[in-house]
Amino acid sequence: MIKNKSEHSSVYTDELINTIEQDFIFSNKPINRFKNNTEIDTNKNLQKNELLEELKNQINSIENCNLKSNSKNIVLGDGNSNSPIMLIGEAPTTIEDDNCKVFQGEVGVLLDKMLNAINIKRNSIYLCYAINFRPPEDRKPTSQEIKRYSIFLKKHISIIDPKLIIVMGSSAMEALTGTGNKISKERGNWKEIILDNKTYPMMISFNPSYLIRFPENKKYSWEDLKKIRDKIQELKIKL
């Protein structure tokens, strides 16, 4: 006997349901179809740390460099590598060269005060230098040295991928803008740098070491800091 089409369809549906329904688990809880945020952050951190280590090895492999020959250690950077804010100084001095950390001693104390004035804790941002080795006698890096290390600095920025950059000092300014203008003419205005098709807003200001020598210019740095504070609020950056 041949079953009609509707009977055949009903039998097939019953067989299909009986075959697969036992594998279903029903719950009132919503299904999480996305990766755990903690897992994503962990993977991102591992990748970023690997890239920073690779960058460090690239800088350490540089040859025929008077800065490297003069230094005990490479100073890459420290702080929160996942921070939306990246602060770039000029170059290590003796104290930073000794302990491989940025902005130490009297300069570091002043920097902390400057950041605290706009409610930023040092450990909530990422800090580095435009030059990774201490110049002889703590002198200012030459334009040739700045240009050579600017390649690494730009890679550094791309790895950290911040939402805004604070540039402190003329050497750091020259590394990113290519200009040798006086920092007094360039500071205080938001500028942009484009790396790997991404645009980063940056504020140029005086380096703390300069302010220690010329404290009368702290009033200008305070104006810059207020603009940075306003930009953080505008971009809704959370630290």
CSV table of N, CA, C and O in Angstrom, one decimal, residues 2 13-14 28 34 43 47 55 65 70 100 126 145 158 162-163 166 197 208 220:
chain,number,residue,atom,x,y,z
A,2,ILE,N,0.5,2.2,-0.8
A,2,ILE,CA,1.3,3.5,-0.9
A,2,ILE,C,0.6,4.5,0.0
A,2,ILE,O,-0.6,4.8,-0.1
A,13,THR,N,8.6,13.3,9.7
A,13,THR,CA,8.8,14.3,10.7
A,13,THR,C,9.0,13.7,12.1
A,13,THR,O,9.8,14.1,12.9
A,14,ASP,N,8.1,12.7,12.4
A,14,ASP,CA,8.2,12.0,13.7
A,14,ASP,C,9.5,11.3,13.8
A,14,ASP,O,10.1,11.4,14.9
A,28,ASN,N,16.4,28.1,30.6
A,28,ASN,CA,15.9,29.4,30.6
A,28,ASN,C,16.9,30.5,30.5
A,28,ASN,O,16.7,31.7,30.2
A,34,PHE,N,29.2,34.5,22.3
A,34,PHE,CA,30.4,35.3,22.2
A,34,PHE,C,31.5,34.7,23.1
A,34,PHE,O,31.2,34.1,24.1
A,43,ASN,N,44.3,36.9,25.5
A,43,ASN,CA,44.9,36.6,24.3
A,43,ASN,C,45.5,37.9,23.7
A,43,ASN,O,46.6,37.9,23.1
A,47,GLN,N,49.6,38.6,23.0
A,47,GLN,CA,50.0,39.0,21.7
A,47,GLN,C,50.8,40.3,21.8
A,47,GLN,O,51.9,40.5,21.1
A,55,LEU,N,60.0,43.7,19.5
A,55,LEU,CA,60.5,45.1,19.2
A,55,LEU,C,61.8,45.3,20.0
A,55,LEU,O,62.8,45.9,19.5
A,65,CYS,N,76.1,51.9,16.9
A,65,CYS,CA,75.3,52.9,17.5
A,65,CYS,C,76.1,53.4,18.7
A,65,CYS,O,76.3,52.7,19.7
A,70,ASN,N,77.3,53.3,24.6
A,70,ASN,CA,77.5,54.1,25.8
A,70,ASN,C,76.6,53.6,27.0
A,70,ASN,O,76.9,53.9,28.1
A,100,CYS,N,66.5,50.4,34.2
A,100,CYS,CA,65.7,50.0,33.0
A,100,CYS,C,64.2,50.5,33.1
A,100,CYS,O,63.3,50.0,32.5
A,126,TYR,N,50.8,54.1,29.7
A,126,TYR,CA,52.0,53.5,29.2
A,126,TYR,C,53.0,54.6,28.9
A,126,TYR,O,52.7,55.6,28.3
A,145,GLU,N,70.3,60.6,15.2
A,145,GLU,CA,70.0,59.6,16.1
A,145,GLU,C,68.4,59.5,16.3
A,145,GLU,O,67.9,58.4,16.4
A,158,SER,N,52.3,51.7,17.3
A,158,SER,CA,51.3,50.8,16.7
A,158,SER,C,51.0,49.6,17.5
A,158,SER,O,49.9,49.1,17.5
A,162,PRO,N,47.3,53.4,21.3
A,162,PRO,CA,46.6,54.2,22.3
A,162,PRO,C,45.5,55.0,21.6
A,162,PRO,O,45.4,55.1,20.3
A,163,LYS,N,44.6,55.7,22.4
A,163,LYS,CA,43.6,56.6,21.9
A,163,LYS,C,44.2,58.0,21.8
A,163,LYS,O,43.6,58.8,21.0
A,166,ILE,N,50.7,61.6,24.5
A,166,ILE,CA,51.3,62.8,25.1
A,166,ILE,C,52.8,62.8,24.8
A,166,ILE,O,53.5,61.8,25.1
A,197,ASN,N,47.6,53.4,8.7
A,197,ASN,CA,46.3,53.9,8.4
A,197,ASN,C,45.4,54.2,9.6
A,197,ASN,O,44.2,54.3,9.5
A,208,PRO,N,59.5,67.1,31.7
A,208,PRO,CA,59.7,67.5,33.1
A,208,PRO,C,61.1,68.0,33.5
A,208,PRO,O,61.3,68.9,34.3
A,220,TYR,N,52.8,77.1,31.4
A,220,TYR,CA,52.4,76.6,30.0
A,220,TYR,C,52.1,75.1,30.0
A,220,TYR,O,51.2,74.7,29.3
